[in-house]
Structures are given as structure tokens and as C-alpha cells.
Coordinates of C-alpha atoms and ligand atoms in Angstrom, one line a residue:
X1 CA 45.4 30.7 73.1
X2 CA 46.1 33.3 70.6
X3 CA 49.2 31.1 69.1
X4 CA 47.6 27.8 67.7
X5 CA 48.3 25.6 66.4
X6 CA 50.7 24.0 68.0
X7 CA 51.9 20.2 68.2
X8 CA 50.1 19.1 70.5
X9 CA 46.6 20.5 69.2
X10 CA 44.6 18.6 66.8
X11 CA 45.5 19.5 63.4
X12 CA 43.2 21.9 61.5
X13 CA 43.2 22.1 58.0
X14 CA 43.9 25.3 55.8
X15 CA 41.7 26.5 53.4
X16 CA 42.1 25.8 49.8
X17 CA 43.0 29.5 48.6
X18 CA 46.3 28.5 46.9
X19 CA 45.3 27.3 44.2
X20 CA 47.5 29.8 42.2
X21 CA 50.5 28.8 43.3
X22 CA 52.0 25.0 41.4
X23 CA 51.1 22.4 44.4
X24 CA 53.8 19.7 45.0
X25 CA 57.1 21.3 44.5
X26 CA 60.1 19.0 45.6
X27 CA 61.7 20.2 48.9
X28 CA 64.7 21.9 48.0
X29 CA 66.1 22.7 51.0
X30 CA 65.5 19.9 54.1
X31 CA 67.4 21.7 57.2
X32 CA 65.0 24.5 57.1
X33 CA 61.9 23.6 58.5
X34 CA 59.5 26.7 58.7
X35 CA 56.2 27.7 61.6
X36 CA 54.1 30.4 60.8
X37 CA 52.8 31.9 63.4
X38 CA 49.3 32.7 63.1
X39 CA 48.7 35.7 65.5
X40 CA 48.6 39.1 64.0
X41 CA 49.2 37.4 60.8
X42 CA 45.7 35.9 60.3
X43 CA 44.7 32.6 59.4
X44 CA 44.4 33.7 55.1
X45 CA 47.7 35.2 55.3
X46 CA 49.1 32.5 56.8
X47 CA 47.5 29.7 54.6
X48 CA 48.9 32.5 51.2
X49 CA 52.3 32.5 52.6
X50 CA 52.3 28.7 53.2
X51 CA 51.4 28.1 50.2
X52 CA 53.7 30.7 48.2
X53 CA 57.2 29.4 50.0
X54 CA 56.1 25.5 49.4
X55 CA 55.7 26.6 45.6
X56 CA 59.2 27.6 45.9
X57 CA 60.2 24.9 47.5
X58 CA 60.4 25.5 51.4
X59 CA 59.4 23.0 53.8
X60 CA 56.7 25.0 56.0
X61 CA 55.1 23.0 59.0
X62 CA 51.5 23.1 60.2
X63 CA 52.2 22.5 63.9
X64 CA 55.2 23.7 65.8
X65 CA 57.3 20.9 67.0
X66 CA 60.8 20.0 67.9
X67 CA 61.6 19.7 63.8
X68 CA 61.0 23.3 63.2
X69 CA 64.2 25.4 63.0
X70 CA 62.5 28.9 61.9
X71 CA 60.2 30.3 63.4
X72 CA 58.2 33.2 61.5
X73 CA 56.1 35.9 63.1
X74 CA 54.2 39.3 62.4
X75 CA 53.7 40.0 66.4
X76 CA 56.0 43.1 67.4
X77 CA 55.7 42.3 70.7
X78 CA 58.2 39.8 71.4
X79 CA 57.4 39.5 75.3
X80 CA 54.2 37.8 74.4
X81 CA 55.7 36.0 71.7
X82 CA 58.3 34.5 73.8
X83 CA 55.9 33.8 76.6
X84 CA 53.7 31.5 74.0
X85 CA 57.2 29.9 72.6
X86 CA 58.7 29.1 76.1
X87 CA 54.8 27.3 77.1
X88 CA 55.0 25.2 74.1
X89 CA 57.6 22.5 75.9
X90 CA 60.1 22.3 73.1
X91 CA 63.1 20.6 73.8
X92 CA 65.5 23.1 73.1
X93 CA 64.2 26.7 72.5
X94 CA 67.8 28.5 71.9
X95 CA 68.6 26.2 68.4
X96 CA 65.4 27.3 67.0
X97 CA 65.8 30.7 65.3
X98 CA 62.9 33.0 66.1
X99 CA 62.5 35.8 62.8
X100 CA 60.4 38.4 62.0
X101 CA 58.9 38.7 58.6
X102 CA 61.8 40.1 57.1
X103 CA 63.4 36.9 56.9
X104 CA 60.6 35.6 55.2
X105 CA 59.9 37.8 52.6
X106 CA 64.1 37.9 51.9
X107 CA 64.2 34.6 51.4
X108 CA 60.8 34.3 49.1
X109 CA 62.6 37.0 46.8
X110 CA 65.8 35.6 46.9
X111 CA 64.2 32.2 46.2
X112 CA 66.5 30.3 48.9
X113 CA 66.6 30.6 52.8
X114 CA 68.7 33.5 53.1
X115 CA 71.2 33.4 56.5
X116 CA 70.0 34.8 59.2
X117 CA 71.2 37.8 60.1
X118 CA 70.5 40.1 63.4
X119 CA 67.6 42.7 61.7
X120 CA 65.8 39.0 61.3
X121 CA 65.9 38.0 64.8
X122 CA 62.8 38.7 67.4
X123 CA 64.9 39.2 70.5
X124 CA 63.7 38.2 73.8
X125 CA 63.7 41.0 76.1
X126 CA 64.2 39.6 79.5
X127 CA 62.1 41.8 82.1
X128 CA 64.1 44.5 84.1
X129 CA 65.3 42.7 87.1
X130 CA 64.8 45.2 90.3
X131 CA 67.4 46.5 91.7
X132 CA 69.1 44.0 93.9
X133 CA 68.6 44.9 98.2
X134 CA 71.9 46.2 98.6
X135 CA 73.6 43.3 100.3
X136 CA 75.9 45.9 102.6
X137 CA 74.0 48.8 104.1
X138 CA 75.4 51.9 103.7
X139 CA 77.4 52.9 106.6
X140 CA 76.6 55.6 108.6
X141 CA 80.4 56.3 109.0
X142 CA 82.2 57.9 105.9
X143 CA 85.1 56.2 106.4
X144 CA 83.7 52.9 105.7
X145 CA 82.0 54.0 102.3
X146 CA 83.7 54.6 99.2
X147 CA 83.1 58.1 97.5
X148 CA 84.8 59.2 94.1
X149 CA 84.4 63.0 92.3
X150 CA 81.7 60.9 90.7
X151 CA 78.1 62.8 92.4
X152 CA 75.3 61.1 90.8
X153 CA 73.2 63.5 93.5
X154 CA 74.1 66.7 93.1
X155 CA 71.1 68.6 93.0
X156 CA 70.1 67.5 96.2
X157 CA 73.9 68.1 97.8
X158 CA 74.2 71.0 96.2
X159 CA 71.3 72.8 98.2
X160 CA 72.3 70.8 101.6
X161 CA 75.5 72.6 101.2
X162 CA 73.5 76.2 101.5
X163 CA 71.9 74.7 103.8
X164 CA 74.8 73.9 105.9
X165 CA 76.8 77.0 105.4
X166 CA 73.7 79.2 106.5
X167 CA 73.0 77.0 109.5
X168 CA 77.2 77.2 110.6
X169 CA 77.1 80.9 109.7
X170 CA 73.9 81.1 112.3
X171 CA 76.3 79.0 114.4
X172 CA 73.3 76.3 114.8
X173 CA 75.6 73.6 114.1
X174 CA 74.0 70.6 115.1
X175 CA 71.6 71.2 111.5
X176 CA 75.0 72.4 109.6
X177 CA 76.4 69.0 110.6
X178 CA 73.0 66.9 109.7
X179 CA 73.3 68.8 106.4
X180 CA 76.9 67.5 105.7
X181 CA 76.3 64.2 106.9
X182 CA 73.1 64.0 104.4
X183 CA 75.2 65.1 101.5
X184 CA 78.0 62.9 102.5
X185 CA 75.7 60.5 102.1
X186 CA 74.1 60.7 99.0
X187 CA 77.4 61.6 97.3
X188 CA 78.5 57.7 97.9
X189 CA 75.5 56.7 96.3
X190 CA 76.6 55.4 92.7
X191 CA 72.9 55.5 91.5
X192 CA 70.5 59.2 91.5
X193 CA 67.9 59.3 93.9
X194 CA 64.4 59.8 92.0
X195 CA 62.0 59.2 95.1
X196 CA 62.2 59.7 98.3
X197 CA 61.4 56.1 99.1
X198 CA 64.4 55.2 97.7
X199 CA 66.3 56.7 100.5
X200 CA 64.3 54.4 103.1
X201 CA 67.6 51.9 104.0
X202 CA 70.0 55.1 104.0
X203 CA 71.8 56.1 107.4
X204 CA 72.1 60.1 108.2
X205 CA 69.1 61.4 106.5
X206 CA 66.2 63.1 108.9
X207 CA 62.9 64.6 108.3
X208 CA 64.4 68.1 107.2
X209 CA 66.6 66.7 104.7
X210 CA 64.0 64.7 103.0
X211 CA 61.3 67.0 103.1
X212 CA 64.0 69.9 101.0
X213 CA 64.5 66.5 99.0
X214 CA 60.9 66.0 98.2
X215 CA 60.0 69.8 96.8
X216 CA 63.8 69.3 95.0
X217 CA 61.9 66.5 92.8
X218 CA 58.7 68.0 93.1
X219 CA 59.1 71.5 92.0
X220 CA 62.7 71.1 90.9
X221 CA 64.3 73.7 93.6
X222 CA 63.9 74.3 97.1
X223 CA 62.4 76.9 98.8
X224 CA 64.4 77.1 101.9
X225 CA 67.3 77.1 99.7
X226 CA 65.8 79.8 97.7
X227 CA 65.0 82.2 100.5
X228 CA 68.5 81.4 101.7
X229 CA 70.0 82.5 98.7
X230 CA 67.8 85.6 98.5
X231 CA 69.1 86.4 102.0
X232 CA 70.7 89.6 102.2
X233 CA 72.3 88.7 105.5
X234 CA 73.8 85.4 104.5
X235 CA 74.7 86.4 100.9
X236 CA 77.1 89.0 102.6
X237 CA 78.7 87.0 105.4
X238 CA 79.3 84.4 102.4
X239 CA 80.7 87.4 100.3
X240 CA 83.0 88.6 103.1
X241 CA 84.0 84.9 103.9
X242 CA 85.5 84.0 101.0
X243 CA 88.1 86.6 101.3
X244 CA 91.6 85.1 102.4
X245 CA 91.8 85.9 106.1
X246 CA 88.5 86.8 106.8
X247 CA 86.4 84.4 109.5
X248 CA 82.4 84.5 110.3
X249 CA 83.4 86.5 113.5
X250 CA 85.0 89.5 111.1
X251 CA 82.4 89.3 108.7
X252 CA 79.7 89.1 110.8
X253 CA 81.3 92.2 112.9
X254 CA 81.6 93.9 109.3
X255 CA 78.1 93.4 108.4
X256 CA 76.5 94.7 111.8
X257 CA 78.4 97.9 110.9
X258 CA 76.3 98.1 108.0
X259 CA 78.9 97.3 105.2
X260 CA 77.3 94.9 102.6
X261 CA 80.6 95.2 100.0
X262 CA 83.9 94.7 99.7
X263 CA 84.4 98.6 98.2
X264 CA 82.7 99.9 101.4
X265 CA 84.8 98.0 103.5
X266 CA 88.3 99.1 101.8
X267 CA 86.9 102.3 101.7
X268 CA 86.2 102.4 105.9
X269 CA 89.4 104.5 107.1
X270 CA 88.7 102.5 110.4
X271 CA 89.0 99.0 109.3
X272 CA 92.5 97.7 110.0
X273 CA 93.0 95.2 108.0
X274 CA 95.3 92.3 109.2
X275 CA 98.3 91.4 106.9
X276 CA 96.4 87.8 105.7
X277 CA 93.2 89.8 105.1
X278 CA 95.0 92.4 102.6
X279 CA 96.7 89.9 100.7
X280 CA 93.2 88.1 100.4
X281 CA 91.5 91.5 98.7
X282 CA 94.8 91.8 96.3
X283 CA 94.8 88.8 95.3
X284 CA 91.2 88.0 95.5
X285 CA 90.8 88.1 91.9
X286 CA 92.9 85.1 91.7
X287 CA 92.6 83.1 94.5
X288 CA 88.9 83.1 94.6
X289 CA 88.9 81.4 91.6
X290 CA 89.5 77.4 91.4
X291 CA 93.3 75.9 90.8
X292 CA 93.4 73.3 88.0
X293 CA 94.9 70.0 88.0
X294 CA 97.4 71.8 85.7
X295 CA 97.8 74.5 87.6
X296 CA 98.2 72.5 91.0
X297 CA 100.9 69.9 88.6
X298 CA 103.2 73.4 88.3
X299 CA 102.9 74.4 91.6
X300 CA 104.1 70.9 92.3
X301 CA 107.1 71.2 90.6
X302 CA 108.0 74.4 91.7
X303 CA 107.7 73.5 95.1
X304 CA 109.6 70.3 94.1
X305 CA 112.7 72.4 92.9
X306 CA 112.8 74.4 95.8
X307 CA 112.6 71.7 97.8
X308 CA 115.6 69.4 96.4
X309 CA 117.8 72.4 95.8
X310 CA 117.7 72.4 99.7
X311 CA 118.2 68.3 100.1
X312 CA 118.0 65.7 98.3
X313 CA 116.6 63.4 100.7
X314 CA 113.3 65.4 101.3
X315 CA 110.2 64.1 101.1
X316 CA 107.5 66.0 99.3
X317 CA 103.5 64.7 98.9
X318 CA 100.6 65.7 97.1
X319 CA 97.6 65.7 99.3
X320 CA 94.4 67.5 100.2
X321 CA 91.9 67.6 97.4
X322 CA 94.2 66.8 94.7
X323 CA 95.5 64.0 95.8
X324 CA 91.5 62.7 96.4
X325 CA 91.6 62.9 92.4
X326 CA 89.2 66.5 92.0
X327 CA 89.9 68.3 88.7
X328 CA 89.5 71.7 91.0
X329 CA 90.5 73.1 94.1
X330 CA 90.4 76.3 96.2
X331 CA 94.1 75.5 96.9
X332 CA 97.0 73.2 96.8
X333 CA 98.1 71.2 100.2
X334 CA 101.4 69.4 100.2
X335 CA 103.5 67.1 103.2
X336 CA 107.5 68.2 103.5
X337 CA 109.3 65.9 106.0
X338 CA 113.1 64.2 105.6
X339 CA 114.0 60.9 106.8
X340 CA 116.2 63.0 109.7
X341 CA 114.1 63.4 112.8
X342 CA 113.8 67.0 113.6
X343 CA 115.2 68.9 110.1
X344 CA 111.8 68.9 108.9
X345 CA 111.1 72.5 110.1
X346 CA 114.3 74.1 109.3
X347 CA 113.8 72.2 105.7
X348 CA 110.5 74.3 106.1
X349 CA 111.8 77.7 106.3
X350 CA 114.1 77.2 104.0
X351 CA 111.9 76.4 101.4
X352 CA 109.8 79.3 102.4
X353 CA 113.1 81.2 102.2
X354 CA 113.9 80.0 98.6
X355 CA 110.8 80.6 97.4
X356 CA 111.2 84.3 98.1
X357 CA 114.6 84.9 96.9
X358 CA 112.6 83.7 93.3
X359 CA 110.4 86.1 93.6
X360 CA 107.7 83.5 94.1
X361 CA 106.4 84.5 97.2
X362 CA 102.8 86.8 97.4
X363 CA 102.3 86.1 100.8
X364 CA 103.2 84.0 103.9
X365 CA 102.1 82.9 107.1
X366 CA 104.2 80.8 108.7
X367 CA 103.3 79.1 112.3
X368 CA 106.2 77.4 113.7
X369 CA 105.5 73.9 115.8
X370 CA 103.6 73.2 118.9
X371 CA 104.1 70.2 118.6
X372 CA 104.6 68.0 121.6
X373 CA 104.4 64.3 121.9
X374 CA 104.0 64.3 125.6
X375 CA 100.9 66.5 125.6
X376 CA 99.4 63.6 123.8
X377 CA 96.7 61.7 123.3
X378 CA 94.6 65.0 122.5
X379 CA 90.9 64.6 123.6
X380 CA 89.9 67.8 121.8
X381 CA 88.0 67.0 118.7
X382 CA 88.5 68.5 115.3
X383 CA 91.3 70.3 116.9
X384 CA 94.1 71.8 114.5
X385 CA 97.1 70.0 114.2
X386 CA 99.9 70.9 116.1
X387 CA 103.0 70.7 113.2
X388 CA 105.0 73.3 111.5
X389 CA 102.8 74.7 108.7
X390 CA 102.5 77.6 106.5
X391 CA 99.7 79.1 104.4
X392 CA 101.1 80.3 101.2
X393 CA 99.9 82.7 98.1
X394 CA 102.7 81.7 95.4
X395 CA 103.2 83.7 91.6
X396 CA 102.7 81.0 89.5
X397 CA 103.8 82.0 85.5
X398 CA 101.7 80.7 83.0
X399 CA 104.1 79.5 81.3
X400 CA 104.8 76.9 83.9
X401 CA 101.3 75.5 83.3
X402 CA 100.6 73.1 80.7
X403 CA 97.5 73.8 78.8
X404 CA 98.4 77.5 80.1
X405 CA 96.6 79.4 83.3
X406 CA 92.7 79.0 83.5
X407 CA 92.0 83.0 83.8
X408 CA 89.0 85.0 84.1
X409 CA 87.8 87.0 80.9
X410 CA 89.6 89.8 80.0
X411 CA 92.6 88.9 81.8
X412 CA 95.5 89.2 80.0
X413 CA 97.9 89.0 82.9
X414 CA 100.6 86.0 82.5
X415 CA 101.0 84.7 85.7
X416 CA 97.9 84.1 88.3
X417 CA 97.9 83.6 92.4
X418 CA 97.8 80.1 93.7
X419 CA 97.0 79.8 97.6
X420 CA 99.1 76.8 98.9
X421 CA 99.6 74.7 102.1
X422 CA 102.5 73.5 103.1
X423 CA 102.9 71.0 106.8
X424 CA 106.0 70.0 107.8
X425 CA 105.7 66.9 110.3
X426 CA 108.3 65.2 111.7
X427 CA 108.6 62.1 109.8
X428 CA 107.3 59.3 112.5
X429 CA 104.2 61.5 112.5
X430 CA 103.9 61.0 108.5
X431 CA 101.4 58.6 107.8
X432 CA 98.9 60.1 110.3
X433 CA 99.5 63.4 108.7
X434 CA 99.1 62.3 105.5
X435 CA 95.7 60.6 106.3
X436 CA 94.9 63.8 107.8
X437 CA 95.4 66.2 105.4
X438 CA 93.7 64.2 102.5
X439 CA 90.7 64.6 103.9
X440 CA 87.7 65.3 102.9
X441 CA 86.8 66.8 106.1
X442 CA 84.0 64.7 106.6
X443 CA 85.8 61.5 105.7
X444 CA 88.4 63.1 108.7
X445 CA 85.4 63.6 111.0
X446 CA 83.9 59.7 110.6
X447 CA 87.1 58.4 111.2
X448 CA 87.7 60.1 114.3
X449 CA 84.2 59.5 115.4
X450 CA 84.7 55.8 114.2
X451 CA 87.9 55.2 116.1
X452 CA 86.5 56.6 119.4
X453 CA 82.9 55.4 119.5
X454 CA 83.7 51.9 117.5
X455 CA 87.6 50.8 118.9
X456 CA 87.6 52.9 122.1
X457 CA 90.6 54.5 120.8
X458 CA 91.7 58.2 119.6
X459 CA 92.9 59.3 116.0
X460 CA 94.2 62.8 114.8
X461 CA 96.6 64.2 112.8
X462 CA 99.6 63.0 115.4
X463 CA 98.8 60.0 116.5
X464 CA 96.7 57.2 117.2
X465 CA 95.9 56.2 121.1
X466 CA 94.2 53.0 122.2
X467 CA 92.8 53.5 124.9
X468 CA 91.8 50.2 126.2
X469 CA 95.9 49.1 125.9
X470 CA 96.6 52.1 126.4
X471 CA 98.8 52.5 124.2
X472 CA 100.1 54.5 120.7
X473 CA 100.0 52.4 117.5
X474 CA 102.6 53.0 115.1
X475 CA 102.6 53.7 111.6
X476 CA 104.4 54.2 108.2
X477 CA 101.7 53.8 106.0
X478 CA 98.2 54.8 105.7
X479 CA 97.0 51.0 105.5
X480 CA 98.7 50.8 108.5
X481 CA 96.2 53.0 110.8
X482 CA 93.5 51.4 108.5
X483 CA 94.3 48.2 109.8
X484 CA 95.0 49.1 113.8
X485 CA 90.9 50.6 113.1
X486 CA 89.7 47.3 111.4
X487 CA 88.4 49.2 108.4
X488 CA 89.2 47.9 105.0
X489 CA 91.2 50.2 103.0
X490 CA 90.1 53.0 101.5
X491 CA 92.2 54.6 98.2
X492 CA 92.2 58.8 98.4
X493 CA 90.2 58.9 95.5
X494 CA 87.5 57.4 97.4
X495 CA 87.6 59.5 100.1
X496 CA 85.7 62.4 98.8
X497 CA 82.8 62.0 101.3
Ligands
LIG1 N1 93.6 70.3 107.3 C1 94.0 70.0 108.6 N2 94.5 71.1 109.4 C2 94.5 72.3 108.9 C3 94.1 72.6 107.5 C4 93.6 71.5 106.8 O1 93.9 68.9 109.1 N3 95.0 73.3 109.6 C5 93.1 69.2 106.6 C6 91.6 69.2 106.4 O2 90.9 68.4 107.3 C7 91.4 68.7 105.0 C8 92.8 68.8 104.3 O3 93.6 69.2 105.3 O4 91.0 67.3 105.1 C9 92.7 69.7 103.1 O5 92.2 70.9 103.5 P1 91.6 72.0 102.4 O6 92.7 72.4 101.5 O7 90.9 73.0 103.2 O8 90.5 71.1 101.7 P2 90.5 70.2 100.4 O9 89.9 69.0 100.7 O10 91.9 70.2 99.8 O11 89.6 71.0 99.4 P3 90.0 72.1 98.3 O12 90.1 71.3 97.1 O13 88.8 73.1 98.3 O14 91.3 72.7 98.7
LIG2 MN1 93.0 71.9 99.5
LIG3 MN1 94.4 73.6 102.3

């Protein structure tokens, strides 16, 4: 044992080397009873310093025992040190005060025990304790995990999500969906993945996904991902995609015709464009750029205005992205209803109608209901809903913005176009809309697969249909369909699966 003595060894005597120091100095200070430790210290040094503090009147003990209230040591490494302490079967270890040298050498210049203060202390550091086995497995639906903005994993769902756009632009979507689910995944992890081992207990992730995992922490990137992004066909249907109006079938038909840029399509006397599609290249400026919160806020209250100029009684909600709590979006979705069965999509129209007579309105597609309740339960999945909508491209003045517009470099322009979603259920349908539109699309997709493969029953934006009672289950709240599927709540901000 590197520590001795101790109490219960026999006592050894120190060598006389003190002679310099006046022997048999009166304890001056009897509640501080001193141990020297002897490791790293060295048996000479030890018997010096003894020595030194008795001349000035300290009480230093030979042996560590249950007396001792300081103990004094030169070892750094206060695992070892702690290890030693804890195996000498004190009685109470945590009223003895455990000090580096500091303390020592203080209080031999100051000539009393000075207090004890924290750069004194040898603090026991308490081994990491592993990470506990998560008690709850991870669900394999999204609806029953909880998933905030927060992405400890975004390297790894960042490439997933090339992944899965090339894979749905190749239409293979069985690999586009294994993608999503993957990243879905690792975006409700609140801890980074740094092996691939430590993905072992996690549902939805295949061999693909953790072999593009592996080379991510290998080699830092992805070489799939890589030759993706090098891709001369997928950079341009991703190009001709994010116009306003254009799907993969147009952009895919614009590509085979050999146009790889948005100049040489405008430029093509042949291309008719549709009236969605030329608001998307005049605006595209704009809209291809993210709203802010700040930006979505204004939009808020214009719509807001508009709205209660119309009626009072309307009911306007926040939902889609920003109501899941993201700082950005590629647009702004919002709910109008009123609490008279059937107004909703006049109230609609009229809003639309208002916002044109301002001068607000860029562009505007309106699709007027289809909505029928006998037609339901519907068995189709992921179909669209069936309610009064319209897809909107609003003016938005900067000065409406607080903090002003977030606008590209070299724009001087004060005002900026803001794509924006309006629905218009009728307002039994409310709750189910709302849950609905919140999304994330993923978190819309689990529950639906939930409710039909877990509760035998059928959810979409209308309705929900139980199909062993077969019956609908009404609702006014969102809690309210949580609770007809047995799932435990889940807020909007933790639906960003
Ligand atoms: N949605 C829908 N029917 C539509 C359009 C959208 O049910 N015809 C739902 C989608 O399922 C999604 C939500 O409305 O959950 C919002 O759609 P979208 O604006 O595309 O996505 P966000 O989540 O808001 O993302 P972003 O911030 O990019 O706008
Ligand atoms: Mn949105
Ligand atoms: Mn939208």
C-alpha cells in the first residue's frame, strides 16, 4: 500500500531530521488535527513538514484515524487518493476535509490554520456513470416520440434527406421513405450519435442507412451523397422543383428536352407556362428564400385584419411549421373557420377578396370544397384533404416586419413575397384539421399508420373512423383525437419528426 501509515499499521518512527526546528511547542490550535500523506510526498518531506507545522504549533498525527480533521496530500490524482481514503474504514469520511498542499503551505505562512476554501479541496471525481439503457425504447411510430427544432444529428439527416429526395425524384419510394423514417429517427434523439453501435436499440434504421452513417463518421461525408450532389440529372430536377408550380412530372419532362436552366426554359417559345408556374419564376427571388418568424408574425396580422374586418367571430390559427416552433419556413399555413356551420367558405373568399382590394395579393389559387361527409371514412392514404383551401403569394411591406424583412444582398426593395396557406374547414372538422396541418409530414404519416395498424381505426384530416365500432369519434380539441388513439399527448413543438 502506497498510503501508509495508517491507524491500523504499526507505528513507524520518523527520522530525526528536525532538529532545526524548537521541539515541544504547545498546541495552539486543538480542533485541527493534521495527516500527511506520505505518497508523492516522500517519507523526508513528510518528517520536514511535520516537524515545521508542530514548531508552529499545529497538532500533526502520525497515523490517520477518526481524530484527524485535515487531511494533506501532494498526489494530483485524486481518484487514487480517494480510493486509499474510502479503504481506510473511517467513520465518517465527508467531515474530514481532504486539501492539497496549498492549504498547508497557507497556513504555515500565515502561522494559523487558515479556512478552508475551494482551491484547497482535492475533489473526488465520481467515475462517469454510463449512459443509463434507455428505460422506453424509442418508438418506431413518430407520433409517439417527442421531437423539438432541437437536431443533435444533423449531419447524418442532412445527407438522408438527399438521399430521399433523389430516391422520390427516381420515384423508388420505398428507399425515399426508409430515408425519412431514418432521419425521423435520429432527429428525436436528444444525444449525437458517435458510433454506429450506438444506434443498435433504435427502430427504422437498415443496413443502407448505417453503412452512409458509418463513412459520415469515418471520412466525415458520404459518398453516395456526394455523387448525388454531383448529379447533373438530380441537381436539375431539384432546380426546376423548387419553383412555385412546378412538380417532378414537369421538371422531369423539361429536363428530357434538354433544358438544364431556368433562362433556357423562359426562353423556349414553346413552354406554356401555367398561371402558378409564372408567378413561381416572378417571384422566385422571394419565395425561394425562407420566411422568418417575424416575417410569418406580420403575415399573421395582416391576415388577422382582414379577417375580423369580415366578422368578428372568426376563427384564425397559426399552424404548419410555425406553429411546431421552427425559426424558418418555406411558407406560412393558417386554419379560418367561424363558429357558424357552413360560412367558413364564403368567410374564405372574402378574405381572399379583401386582400386584393389592398393590394396584397401576388397570386392566388383558390380550390373551392369537395368536401363531403358521406363519402367518408376515406381509405386512401396520404390523400389531400378535401376543404376549401387556397395557396397564396401575399406583398408583405417591410415595414410590417419587426426587426425589418430578411432580404437577399443587394436587395433594396421594401417589401418581399410571402407564399401562404390558407384552409377553411367547417368548424366540427377543426380539431382534425388542425392536427393535420401541423404536421410534420412524417409525424402525419405515423399517426395514420398508427391509428390503422395499432387501433384498427382510420385518421385524416376530416375525421377519425373506428372501425371495429364502427363508428366516428368526435372532437374539439387535439387531445381529444390523442386520447380516442391512446397516445399520450404530444405538444406541436414536439412534433417536428
Ligand atoms: N398539408 C395537408 N394538405 C395539404 C397541404 C399541406 O395536409 N394540401 C399539411 C402537411 O401534411 C403538413 C402541413 O400541412 O403537415 C404543413 O405543410 P407545409 O407548409 O408544406 O409544411 P411545413 O411543415 O409547414 O414546413 P415549412 O416550414 O417548410 O412550410
Ligand atoms: Mn408551412
Ligand atoms: Mn404550406
Amino acid at each position: 500500500m502506497f498510503y501508509a501509515p495508517v491507524a491500523l499499521r504499526p507505528k513507524k518512527r520518523s527520522k530525526p531530521e528536525e532538529a532545526s526546528f524548537s521541539r515541544h511547542e504547545e498546541p495552539k490550535f486543538q480542533d485541527v488535527r493534521i495527516f500527511l500523506v506520505e505518497r508523492k510526498m516522500g517519507h523526508s518531506r513528510r518528517s520536514f513538514l511535520t516537524q515545521l507545522a508542530r514548531s508552529k504549533g499545529f497538532i500533526v498525527e502520525d497515523v490517520l484515524s477518526d481524530t484527524v480533521t485535515h487531511v494533506v496530500s501532494e498526489d494530483s490524482q485524486s481518484s487514487s487518493l480517494w480510493a486509499w481514503l474510502k479503504g481506510c474504514s473511517l467513520s465518517d469520511l465527508s467531515t474530514v476535509n481532504v486539501l492539497n498542499i496549498s492549504w498547508f503551505t497557507d497556513s504555515m505562512r500565515e502561522g494559523r490554520p487558515v479556512p478552508v476554501q475551494t482551491k484547497h479541496l482535492i475533489q473526488e471525481i465520481l467515475p462517469e456513470t454510463p449512459k443509463p439503457a434507455p428505460v422506453n425504447k424509442v418508438s418506431q411510430y413518430a407520433c409517439q416520440r417527442r421531437t423539438t427544432t432541437e437536431n443533435y444529428n444533423r449531419i447524418f439527416t442532412d445527407a438522408f434527406e438527399v438521399l430521399a429526395v433523389n430516391y422520390e425524384l427516381n420515384e423508388i419510394e420505398g428507399r425515399c421513405l426508409a430515408f425519412r423514417r431514418a432521419a425521423s429517427v435520429l432527429k428525436s434523439l436528444p444525444w449525437a450519435v458517435k458510433c454506429v453501435g450506438a444506434t443498435q436499440d433504435l427502430p427504422c434504421l437498415g443496413e443502407h442507412t448505417k453503412a452512409v452513417m458509418k463513412e459520415i463518421l469515418q471520412y466525415g461525408r458520404s459518398f453516395e451523397v456526394e455523387k448525388i450532389l454531383s448529379d447533373e440529372r438530380c441537381q436539375t430536377l431539384k432546380l426546376f422543383t423548387s419553383v412555385f408550380g412546378v412538380g417532378p412530372k414537369t421538371a422531369e419532362k423539361w429536363y428530357r428536352r434538354g433544358f438544364r436552366s431556368f433562362s433556357g426554359v423562359l426562353s423556349e417559345p414553346s413552354i406554356q407556362l401555367n398561371r402558378m408556374q409564372q408567378s413561381g419564376f416572378l417571384h422566385y427571388g422571394d419565395i425561394s428564400r425562407a420566411v422568418s418568424k417575424a416575417e410569418a408574425q406580420a403575415v399573421g396580422n395582416i391576415i388577422d385584419e382582414a379577417v375580423h374586418v369580415i366578422t368578428p367571430n372568426a376563427i384564425l390559427a397559426l399552424t404548419g411549421g410555425f406553429r411546431r416552433g421552427k425559426e424558418i419556413g418555406h411558407d406560412v399555413d393558417f386554419i379560418l373557420t367561424t363558429p357558424e356551420l357552413g360560412r367558413e367558405e364564403s368567410l374564405l373568399i372574402s378574405v381572399i377578396d379583401h386582400l386584393k382590394k389592398q393590394g396584397l395579393l401576388l397570386f392566388s389559387d383558390h380550390q373551392a370544397s369537395t368536401f363531403d361527409i358521406s363519402k367518408l371514412p376515406s381509405h386512401r392514404f396520404e390523400a389531400m384533404d378535401h376543404f376549401a383551401k387556397c395557396f397564396l403569394i401575399l406583398r408583405l411591406e417591410g415595414s410590417k416586419v419587426e426587426g425589418g424583412l430578411q432580404r437577399a444582398e443587394g436587395d433594396s426593395r421594401d417589401w418581399k413575397a410571402v407564399r401562404v396557406d390558407l384552409v377553411s374547414p367547417p368548424v366540427d372538422r377543426y380539431a382534425y384539421t388542425l392536427l393535420g396541418w401541423t404536421g410534420s409530414r412524417m409525424f402525419e404519416r405515423d399517426l395514420r399508420r398508427f391509428a390503422r395498424l395499432e387501433r384498427q381505426m382510420l385518421l385524416d384530416n376530416h375525421a377519425l373512423y373506428d372501425k371495429t365500432k364502427k363508428e366516428f369519434l368526435t372532437a374539439t380539441t387535439e387531445k381529444d383525437i390523442f386520447d380516442h388513439l391512446g397516445l399520450e399527448y404530444i405538444e406541436p413543438w414536439q412534433r417536428n419528426a
